[in-house]
Coordinates of C-alpha atoms and ligand atoms in Angstrom, one line a residue:
X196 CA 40.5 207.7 48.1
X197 CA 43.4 210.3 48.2
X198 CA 42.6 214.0 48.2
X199 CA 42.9 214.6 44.6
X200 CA 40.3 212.1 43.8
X201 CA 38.4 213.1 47.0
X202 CA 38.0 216.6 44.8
X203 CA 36.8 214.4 41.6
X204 CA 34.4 212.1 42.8
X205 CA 30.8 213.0 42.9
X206 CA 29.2 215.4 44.8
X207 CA 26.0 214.0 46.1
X208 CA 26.2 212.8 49.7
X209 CA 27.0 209.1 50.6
X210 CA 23.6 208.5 52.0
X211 CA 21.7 210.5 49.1
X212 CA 23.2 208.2 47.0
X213 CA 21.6 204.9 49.0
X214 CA 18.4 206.9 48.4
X215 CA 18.5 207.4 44.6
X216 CA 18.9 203.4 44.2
X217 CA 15.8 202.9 46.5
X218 CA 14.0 205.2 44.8
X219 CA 14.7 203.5 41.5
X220 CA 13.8 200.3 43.1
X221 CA 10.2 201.5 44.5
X222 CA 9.0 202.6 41.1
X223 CA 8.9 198.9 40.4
X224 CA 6.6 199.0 43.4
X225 CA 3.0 200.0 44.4
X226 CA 3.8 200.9 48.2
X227 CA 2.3 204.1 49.9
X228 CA 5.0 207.0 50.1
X229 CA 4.8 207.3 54.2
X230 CA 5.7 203.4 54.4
X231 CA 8.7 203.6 51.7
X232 CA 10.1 207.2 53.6
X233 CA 9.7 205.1 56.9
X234 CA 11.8 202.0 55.5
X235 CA 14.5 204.8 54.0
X236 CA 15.4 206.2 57.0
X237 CA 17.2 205.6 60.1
X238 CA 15.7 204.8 63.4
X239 CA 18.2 206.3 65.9
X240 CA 21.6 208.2 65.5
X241 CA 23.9 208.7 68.0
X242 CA 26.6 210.8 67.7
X243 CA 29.5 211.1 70.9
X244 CA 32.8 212.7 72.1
X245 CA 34.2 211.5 74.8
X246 CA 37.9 212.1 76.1
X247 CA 40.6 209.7 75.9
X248 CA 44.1 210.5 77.8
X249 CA 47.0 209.3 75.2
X250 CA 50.1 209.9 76.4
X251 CA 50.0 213.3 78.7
X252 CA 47.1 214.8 76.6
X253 CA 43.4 214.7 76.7
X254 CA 42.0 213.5 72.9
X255 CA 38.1 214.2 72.4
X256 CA 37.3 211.1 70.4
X257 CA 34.0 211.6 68.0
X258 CA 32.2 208.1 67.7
X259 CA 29.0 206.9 66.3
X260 CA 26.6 204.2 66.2
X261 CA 23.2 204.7 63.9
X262 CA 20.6 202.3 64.1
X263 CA 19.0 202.4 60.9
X264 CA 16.2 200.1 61.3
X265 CA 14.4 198.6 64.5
X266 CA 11.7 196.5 61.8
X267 CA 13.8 193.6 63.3
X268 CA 16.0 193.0 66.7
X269 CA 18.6 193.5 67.9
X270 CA 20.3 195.6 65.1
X271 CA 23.1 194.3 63.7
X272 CA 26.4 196.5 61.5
X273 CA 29.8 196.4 62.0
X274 CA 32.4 199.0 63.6
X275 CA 34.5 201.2 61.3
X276 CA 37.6 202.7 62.6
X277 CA 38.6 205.6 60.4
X278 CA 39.6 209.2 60.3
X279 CA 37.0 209.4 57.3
X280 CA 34.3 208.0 60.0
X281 CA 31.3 210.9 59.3
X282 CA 27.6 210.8 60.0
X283 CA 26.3 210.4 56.3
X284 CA 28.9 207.9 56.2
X285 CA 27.7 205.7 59.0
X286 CA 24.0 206.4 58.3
X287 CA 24.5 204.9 54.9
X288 CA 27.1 201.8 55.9
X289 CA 23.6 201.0 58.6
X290 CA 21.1 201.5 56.0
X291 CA 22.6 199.0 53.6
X292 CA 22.8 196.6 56.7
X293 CA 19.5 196.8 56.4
X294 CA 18.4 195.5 52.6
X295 CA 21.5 193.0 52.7
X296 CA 20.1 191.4 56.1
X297 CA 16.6 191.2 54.5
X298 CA 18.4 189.9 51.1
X299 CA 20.2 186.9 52.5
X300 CA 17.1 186.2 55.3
X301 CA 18.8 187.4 58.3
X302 CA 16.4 188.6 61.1
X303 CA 18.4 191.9 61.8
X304 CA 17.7 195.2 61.2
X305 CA 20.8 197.3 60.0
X306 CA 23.2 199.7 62.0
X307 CA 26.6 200.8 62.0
X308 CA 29.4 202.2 63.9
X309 CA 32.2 204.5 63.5
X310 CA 35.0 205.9 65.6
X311 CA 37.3 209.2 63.9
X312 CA 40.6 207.9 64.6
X313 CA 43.8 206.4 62.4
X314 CA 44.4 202.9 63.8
X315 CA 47.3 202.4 61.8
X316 CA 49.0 205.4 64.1
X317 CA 47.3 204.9 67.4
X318 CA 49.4 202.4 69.9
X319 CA 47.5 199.1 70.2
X320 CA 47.3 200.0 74.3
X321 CA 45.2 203.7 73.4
X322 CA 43.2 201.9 70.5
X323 CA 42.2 199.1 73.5
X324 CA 41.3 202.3 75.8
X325 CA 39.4 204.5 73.1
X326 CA 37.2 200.8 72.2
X327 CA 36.4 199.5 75.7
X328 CA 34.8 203.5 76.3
X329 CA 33.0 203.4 73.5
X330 CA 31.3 200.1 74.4
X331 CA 30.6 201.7 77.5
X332 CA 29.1 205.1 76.3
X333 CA 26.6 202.2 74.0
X334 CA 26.1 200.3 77.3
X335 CA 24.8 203.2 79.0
X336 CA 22.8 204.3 76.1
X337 CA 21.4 201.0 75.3
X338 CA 22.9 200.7 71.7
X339 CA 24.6 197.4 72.4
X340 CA 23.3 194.3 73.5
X341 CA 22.8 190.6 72.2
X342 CA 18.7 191.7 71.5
X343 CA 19.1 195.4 71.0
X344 CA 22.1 196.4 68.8
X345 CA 25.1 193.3 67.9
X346 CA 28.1 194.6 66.5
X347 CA 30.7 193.5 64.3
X348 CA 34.1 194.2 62.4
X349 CA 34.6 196.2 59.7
X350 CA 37.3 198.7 58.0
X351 CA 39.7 199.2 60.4
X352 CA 38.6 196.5 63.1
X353 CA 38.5 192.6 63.5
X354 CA 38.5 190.0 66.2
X355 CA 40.9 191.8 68.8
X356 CA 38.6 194.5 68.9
X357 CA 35.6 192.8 69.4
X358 CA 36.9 190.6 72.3
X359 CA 37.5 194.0 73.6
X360 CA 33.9 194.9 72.9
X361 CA 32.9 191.7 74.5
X362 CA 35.2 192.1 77.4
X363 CA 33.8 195.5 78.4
X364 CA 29.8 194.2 77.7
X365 CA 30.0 191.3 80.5
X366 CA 32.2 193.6 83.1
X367 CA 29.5 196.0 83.0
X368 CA 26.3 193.4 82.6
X369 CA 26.9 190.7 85.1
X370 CA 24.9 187.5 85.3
X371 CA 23.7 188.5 81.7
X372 CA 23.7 185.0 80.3
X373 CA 23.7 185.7 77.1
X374 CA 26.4 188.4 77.2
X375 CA 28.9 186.6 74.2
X376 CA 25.8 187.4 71.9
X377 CA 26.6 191.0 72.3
X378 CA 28.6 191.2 69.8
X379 CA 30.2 189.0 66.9
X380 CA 33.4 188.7 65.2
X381 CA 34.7 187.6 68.2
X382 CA 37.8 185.2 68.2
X383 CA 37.0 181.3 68.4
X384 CA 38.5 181.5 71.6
X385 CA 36.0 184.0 72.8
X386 CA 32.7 182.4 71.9
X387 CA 33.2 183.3 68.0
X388 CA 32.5 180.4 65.4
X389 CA 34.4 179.0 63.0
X390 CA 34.7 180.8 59.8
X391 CA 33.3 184.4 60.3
X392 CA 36.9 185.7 59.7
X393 CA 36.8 184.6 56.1
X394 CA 33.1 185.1 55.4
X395 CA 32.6 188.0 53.5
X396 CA 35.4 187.2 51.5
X397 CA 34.4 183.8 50.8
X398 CA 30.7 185.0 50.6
X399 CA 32.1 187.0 47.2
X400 CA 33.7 184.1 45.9
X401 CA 30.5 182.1 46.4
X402 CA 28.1 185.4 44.3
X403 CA 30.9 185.8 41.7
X404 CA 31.4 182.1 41.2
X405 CA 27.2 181.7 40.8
X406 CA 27.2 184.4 38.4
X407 CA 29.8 182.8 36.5
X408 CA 28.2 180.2 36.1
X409 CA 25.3 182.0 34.3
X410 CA 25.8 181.4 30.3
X411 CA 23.5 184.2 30.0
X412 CA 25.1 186.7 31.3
X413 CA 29.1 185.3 30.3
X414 CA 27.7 185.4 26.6
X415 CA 26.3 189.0 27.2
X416 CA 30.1 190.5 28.3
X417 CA 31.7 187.8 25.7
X418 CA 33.5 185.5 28.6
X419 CA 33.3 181.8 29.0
X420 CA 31.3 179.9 31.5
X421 CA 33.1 179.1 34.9
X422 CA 35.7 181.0 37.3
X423 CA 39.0 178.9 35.7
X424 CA 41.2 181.3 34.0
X425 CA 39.5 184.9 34.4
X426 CA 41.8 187.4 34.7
X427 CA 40.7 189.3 38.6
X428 CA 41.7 192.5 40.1
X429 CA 41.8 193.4 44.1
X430 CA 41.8 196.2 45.5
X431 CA 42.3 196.4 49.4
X432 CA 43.9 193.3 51.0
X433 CA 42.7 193.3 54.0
X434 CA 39.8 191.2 55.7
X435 CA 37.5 191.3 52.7
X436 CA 39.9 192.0 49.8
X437 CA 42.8 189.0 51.3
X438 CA 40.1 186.3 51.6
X439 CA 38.3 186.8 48.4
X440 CA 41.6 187.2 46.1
X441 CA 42.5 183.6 47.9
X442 CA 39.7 181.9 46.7
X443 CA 39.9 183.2 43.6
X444 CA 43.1 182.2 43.3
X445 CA 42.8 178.8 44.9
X446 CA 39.5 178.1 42.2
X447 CA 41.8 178.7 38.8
X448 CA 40.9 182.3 38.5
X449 CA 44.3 184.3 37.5
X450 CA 45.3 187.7 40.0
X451 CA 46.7 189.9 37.8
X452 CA 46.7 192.6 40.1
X453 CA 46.5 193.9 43.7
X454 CA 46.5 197.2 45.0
X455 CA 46.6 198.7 48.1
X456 CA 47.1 202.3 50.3
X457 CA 50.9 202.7 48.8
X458 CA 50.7 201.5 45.4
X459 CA 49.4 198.3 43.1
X460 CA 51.4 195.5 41.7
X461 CA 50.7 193.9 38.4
X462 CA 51.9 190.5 36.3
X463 CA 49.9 189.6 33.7
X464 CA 51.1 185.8 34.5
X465 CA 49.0 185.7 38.0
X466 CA 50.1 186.7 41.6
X467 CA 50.4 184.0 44.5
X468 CA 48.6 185.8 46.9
X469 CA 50.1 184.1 49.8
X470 CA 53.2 184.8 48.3
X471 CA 52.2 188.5 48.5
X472 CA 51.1 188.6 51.9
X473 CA 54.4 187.3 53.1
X474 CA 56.3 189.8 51.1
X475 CA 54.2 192.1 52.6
X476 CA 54.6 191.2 56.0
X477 CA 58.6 191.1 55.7
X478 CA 58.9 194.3 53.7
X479 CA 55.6 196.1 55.5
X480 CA 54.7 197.0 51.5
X481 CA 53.1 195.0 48.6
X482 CA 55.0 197.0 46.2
X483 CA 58.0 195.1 44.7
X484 CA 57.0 191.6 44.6
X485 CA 59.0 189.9 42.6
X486 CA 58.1 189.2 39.3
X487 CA 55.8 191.8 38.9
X488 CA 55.3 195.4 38.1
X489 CA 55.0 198.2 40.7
X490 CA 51.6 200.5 39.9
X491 CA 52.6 204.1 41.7
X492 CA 49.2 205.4 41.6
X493 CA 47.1 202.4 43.2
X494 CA 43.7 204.2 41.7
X495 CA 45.2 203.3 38.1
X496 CA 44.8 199.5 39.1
X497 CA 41.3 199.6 38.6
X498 CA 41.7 200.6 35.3
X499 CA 44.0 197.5 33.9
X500 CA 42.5 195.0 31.7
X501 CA 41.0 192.4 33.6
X502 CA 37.5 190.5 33.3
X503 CA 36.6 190.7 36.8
X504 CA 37.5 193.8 39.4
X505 CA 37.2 193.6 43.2
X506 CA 37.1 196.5 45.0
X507 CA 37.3 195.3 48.3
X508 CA 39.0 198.7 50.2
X509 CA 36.3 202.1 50.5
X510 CA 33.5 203.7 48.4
X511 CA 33.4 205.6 45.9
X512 CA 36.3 204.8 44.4
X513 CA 35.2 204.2 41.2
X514 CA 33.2 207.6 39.8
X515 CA 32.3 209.6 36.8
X516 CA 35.9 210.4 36.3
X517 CA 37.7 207.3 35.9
X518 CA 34.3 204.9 35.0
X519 CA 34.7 205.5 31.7
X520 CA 38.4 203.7 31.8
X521 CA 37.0 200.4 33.3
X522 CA 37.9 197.6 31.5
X523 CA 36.6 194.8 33.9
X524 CA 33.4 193.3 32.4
X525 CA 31.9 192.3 35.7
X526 CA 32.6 194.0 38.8
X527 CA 31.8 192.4 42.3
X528 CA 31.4 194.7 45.0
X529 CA 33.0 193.6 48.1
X530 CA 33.0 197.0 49.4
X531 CA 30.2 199.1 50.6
X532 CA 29.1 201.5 48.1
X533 CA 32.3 201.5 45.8
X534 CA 30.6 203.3 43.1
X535 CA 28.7 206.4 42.9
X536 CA 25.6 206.6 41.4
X537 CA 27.1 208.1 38.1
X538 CA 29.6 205.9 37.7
X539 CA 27.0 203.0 38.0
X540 CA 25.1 204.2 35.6
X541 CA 28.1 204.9 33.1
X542 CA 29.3 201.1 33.8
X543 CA 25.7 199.9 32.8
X544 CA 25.7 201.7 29.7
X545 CA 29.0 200.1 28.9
X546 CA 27.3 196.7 29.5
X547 CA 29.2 195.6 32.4
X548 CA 28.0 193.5 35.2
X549 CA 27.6 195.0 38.3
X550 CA 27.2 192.5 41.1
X551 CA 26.1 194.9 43.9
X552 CA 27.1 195.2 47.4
X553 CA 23.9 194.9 49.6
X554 CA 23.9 191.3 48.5
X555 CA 27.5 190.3 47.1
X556 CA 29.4 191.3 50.8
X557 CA 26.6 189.6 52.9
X558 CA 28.6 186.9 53.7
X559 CA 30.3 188.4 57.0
X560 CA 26.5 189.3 58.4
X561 CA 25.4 185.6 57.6
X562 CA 28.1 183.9 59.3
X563 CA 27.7 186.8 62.2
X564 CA 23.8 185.3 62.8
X565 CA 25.5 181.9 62.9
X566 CA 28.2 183.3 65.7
X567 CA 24.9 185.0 67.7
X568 CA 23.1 181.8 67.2
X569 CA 25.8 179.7 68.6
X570 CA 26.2 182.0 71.1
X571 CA 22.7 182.3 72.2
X572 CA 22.3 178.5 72.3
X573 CA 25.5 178.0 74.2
X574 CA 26.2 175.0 72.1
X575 CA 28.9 174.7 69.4
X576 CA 28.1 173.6 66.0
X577 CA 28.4 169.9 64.9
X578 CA 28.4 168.7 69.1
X579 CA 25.1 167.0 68.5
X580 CA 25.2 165.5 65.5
X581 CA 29.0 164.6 64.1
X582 CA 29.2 161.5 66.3
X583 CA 25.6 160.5 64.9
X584 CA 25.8 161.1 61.7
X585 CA 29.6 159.5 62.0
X586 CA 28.1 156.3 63.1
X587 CA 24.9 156.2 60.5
X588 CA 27.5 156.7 58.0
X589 CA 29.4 153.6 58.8
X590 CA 26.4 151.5 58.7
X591 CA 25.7 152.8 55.8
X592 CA 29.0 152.4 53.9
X593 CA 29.2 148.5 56.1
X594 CA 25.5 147.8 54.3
X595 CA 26.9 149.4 50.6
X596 CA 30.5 146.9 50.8
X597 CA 28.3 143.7 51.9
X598 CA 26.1 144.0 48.8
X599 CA 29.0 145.2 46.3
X600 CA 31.2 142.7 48.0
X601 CA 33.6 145.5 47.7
X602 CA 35.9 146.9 50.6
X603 CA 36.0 150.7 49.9
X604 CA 39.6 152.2 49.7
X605 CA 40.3 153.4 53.4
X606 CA 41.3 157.1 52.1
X607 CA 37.8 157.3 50.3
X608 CA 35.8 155.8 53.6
X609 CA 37.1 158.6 56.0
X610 CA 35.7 160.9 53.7
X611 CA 32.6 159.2 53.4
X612 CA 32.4 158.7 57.1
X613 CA 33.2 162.4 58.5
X614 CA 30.5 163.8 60.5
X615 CA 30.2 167.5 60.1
X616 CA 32.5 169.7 62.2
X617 CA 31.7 173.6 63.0
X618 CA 33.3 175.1 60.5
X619 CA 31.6 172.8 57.7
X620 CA 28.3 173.5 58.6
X621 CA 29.5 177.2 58.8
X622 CA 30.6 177.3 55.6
X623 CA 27.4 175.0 53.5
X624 CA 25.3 177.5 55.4
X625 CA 27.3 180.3 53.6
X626 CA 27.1 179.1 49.9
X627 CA 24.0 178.5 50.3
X628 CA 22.8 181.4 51.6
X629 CA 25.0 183.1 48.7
X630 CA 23.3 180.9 45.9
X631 CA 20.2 181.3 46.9
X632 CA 20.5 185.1 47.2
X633 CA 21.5 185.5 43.7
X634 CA 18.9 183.4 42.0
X635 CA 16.5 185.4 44.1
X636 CA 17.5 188.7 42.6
X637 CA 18.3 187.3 39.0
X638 CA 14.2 185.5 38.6
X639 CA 13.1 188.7 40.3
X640 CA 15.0 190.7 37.7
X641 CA 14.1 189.1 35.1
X642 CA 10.2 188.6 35.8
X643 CA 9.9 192.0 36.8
X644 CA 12.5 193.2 33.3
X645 CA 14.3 195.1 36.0
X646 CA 17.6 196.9 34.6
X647 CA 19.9 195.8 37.0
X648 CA 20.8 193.7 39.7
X649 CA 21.2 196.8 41.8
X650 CA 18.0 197.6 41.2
X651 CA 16.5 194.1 42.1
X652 CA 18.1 193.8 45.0
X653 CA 16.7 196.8 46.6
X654 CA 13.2 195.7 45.3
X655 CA 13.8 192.1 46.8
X656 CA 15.0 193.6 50.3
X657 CA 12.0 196.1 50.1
X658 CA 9.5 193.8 49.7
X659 CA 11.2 191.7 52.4
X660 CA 11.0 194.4 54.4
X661 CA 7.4 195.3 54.1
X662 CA 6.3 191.7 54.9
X663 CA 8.0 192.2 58.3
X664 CA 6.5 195.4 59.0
X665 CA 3.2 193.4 57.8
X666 CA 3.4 190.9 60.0
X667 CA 4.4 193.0 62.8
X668 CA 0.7 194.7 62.4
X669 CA 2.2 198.1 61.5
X670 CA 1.3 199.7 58.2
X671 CA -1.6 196.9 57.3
Ligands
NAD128 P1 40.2 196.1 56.4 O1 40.5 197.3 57.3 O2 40.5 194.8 56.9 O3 40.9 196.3 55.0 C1 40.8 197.4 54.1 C2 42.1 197.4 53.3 O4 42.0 198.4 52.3 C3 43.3 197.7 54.1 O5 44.3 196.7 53.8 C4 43.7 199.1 53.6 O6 45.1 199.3 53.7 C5 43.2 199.0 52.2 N1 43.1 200.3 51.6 C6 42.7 201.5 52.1 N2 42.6 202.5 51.3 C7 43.0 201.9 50.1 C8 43.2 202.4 48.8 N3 43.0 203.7 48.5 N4 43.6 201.6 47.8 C9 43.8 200.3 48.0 N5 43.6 199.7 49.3 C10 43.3 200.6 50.3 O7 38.6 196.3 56.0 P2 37.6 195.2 55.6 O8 36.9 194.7 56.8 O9 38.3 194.3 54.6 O10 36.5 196.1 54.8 C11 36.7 196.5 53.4 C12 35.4 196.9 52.8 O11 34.5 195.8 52.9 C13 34.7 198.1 53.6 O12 34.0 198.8 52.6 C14 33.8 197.4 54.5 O13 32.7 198.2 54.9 C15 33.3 196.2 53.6 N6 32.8 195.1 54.4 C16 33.5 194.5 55.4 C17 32.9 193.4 56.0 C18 33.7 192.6 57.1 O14 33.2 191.5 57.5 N7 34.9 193.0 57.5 C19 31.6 193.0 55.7 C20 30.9 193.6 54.7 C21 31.5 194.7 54.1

């Protein structure tokens, strides 16, 4: 958000804002006020400085990691590199780890880190150094580990940081079997799996593309059923923001515009993302693409007619002051916390769907369980069953041509005959998760004549949550 808009945006603070959508959610339930103030907040917060020497001078580096709930272990949240990186910031990023692991049924409970710094102006060499002491100040403060707290990318990070992460973990913990498990994210190369570097994007694909689907809710903001032809918006193109504008793209759906840190480009027509990415890696810029319109002020993006907006970049970028100017009829957020409170409740009024973030961007913590999973079990996906299943589909397929007396064209029989490879089982285990997520908050709204899907979400994860704490014994 640029300072101007820093200035406009809402008051309240990041994590107070979390608080007022729980509290919503809880009136829908009958839970004892000591139990919902012990699910709200967070566990552990620790807060550091430590000194980094860059160049000939000493930098004190501020760094955090808040564990904001130990009702299931390890912890599990991501790593933001920022110079917005603040306490309420991180406390809220790890409380909404929390709802969104007990939304898509991952055993976690929610944390997040943060470290103050600008990667795009630190060398690659000082952000390596400023990473690998980080990891260690969490080693010696046991806030990382593959069963205490399991890290993993996020704004400003991605697999080259976690190998780091990793690196520095099994230096400092030798003979710890189990030591890839310490964090995930990590590069296939480095005990990751197959297809967490597009998961979060592909996981908003998978909710937008469900909810699409949905002739109720299409006929409610006047669209047709189906992804083919809606007219999307972007904002950020980075992790999150690349993948999902690619599937979009690749499923029919029409980018008319992108935006980013320097500016937004439009074309009513439809971008080729690809196409932008390359311009944007030759020219360091997305603005002047060809063929389409440069957008100075990349806020005003968000504001362009389009049926479907992604902001994909920071929160609260969308608030009371520019809500009102929204012209998307569903918005997926594929960011944490892109709107404030106000503008939600603005955008509701307005009718438009709002597909919320503790269960739309869920994707990259479900496909991190399935990197911790593979690493715990030391085995990669698909080793013990793709020649099986390989050779029980061609007795199958020999058994369907003797009693068709048909030979099946050879193009069509490798299909048929495929076992399933890492990144298939990967990705079946992401939509499905996905699907199933949304029709569990849509019924739940819907029996329970819930307003939102906000709101249902936060009553499906606190309910989760409360079933764990149940079993556990605590709170009978
Ligand atoms: P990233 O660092 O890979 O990308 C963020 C992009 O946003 C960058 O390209 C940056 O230049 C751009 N950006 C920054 N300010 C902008 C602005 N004002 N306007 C337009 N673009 C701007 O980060 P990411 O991992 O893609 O994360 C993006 C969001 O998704 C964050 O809110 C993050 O918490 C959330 N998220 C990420 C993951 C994940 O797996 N990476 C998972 C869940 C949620």
């Amino acid at each position: 958000m640029s300072k101007k808009n820093k200035s406009k945006a809402d008051a309240s603070s990041f994590f107070s804002c979390i608080e007022k959508n729980f509290d919503k959610a809880a009136r829908y339930l009958s839970i004892k006020k000591g139990l919902l103030e012990q699910i709200k907040s967070c566990n552990a917060v620790y807060r550091i400085h430590f000194p980094v020497k860059i160049g000939k001078e000493i930098q004190v580096i501020e760094a955090y990691r808040v564990q904001h709930s130990h009702h299931k272990l390890p912890c599990k949240g991501g790593i933001r590199y920022s110079t917005k990186v603040n306490q309420d910031e991180v406390m809220t990023l790890a409380a909404l780890m929390t709802y969104k692991c007990a939304i898509v049924d991952v055993p976690f409970g929610g944390s997040k880190g943060g470290i103050k710094i600008d990667p795009q102006i630190i060398s690659v060499e000082n952000i390596e150094k400023i990473t690998r002491r980080y990891t260690s100040e969490l080693i010696k403060k046991n806030f990382i580990g593959p069963g205490i707290d399991v890290p993993a990318p996020d704004y400003g990070t991605g697999e080259r940081e976690m190998s780091w992460i990793f690196d520095t973990f099994l230096s400092l913990s030798p003979g710890e079997v189990d030591a890839l498990a310490c964090v995930t994210g990590k590069p296939v190369s480095q005990g990751g799996v197959r297809g967490r570097k597009e998961a979060t994007g592909l996981g908003v694909f998978y909710g937008i593309r469900e909810l699409c689907k949905m002739k109720e809710e299409m006929l409610s903001v006047g669209l047709d059923v189906g992804l083919n032809g809606k007219k999307v918006i972007v904002q950020g193109l980075g992790n999150v923001g690349y993948h999902a504008a690619t599937f979009f793209h690749e499923a029919g759906a029409i980018i008319v515009a992108l935006a980013e840190r320097e500016g937004a480009i439009y074309n009513q027509e439809g971008l080729n993302v690809s196409n932008v990415i390359l311009h944007l890696k030759k020219t360091g810029s997305i603005l002047n693409f060809p063929e389409s319109k440069n957008i100075e002020d990349t806020e005003k993006a968000l504001e362009l007619e389009c049926d479907i907006l992604i902001p994909a970049a920071l929160e609260n970028v969308i608030h009371k002051h520019n809500a009102n100017r929204i012209k998307a009829k569903i918005i997926g957020e594929a960011a944490n916390g892109p709107l404030t409170p106000e503008a939600d409740e603005i955008l509701e009024k307005k009718g438009v769907l709002i597909v919320p973030d503790i269960y739309l961007n869920a994707g990259g913590v479900t496909v991190s369980y399935f990197e911790w999973l593979k690493n715990l079990s030391h085995v990669r996906y698909g080793r013990m069953e793709k020649r099986f299943s390989e050779n029980m589909n061609t007795e199958l397929l020999q058994v369907v041509e003797t009693c068709c007396r048909k030979k099946i064209p050879i193009e069509e029989k490798k299909m048929i005959l495929r076992g399933p490879r890492e990144i298939d089982l990967v990705r079946s285990g992401l939509e499905d998760t996905m699907i199933n997520g949304f029709h569990k908050i849509r019924d739940l709204k819907k029996s329970l004549k819930i307003e939102n899907l906000r709101t249902a979400a936060f009553v499906f994860a606190i309910n989760k949550i409360i079933d764990s704490y149940e079993k556990l014994g605590i709170f009978p």
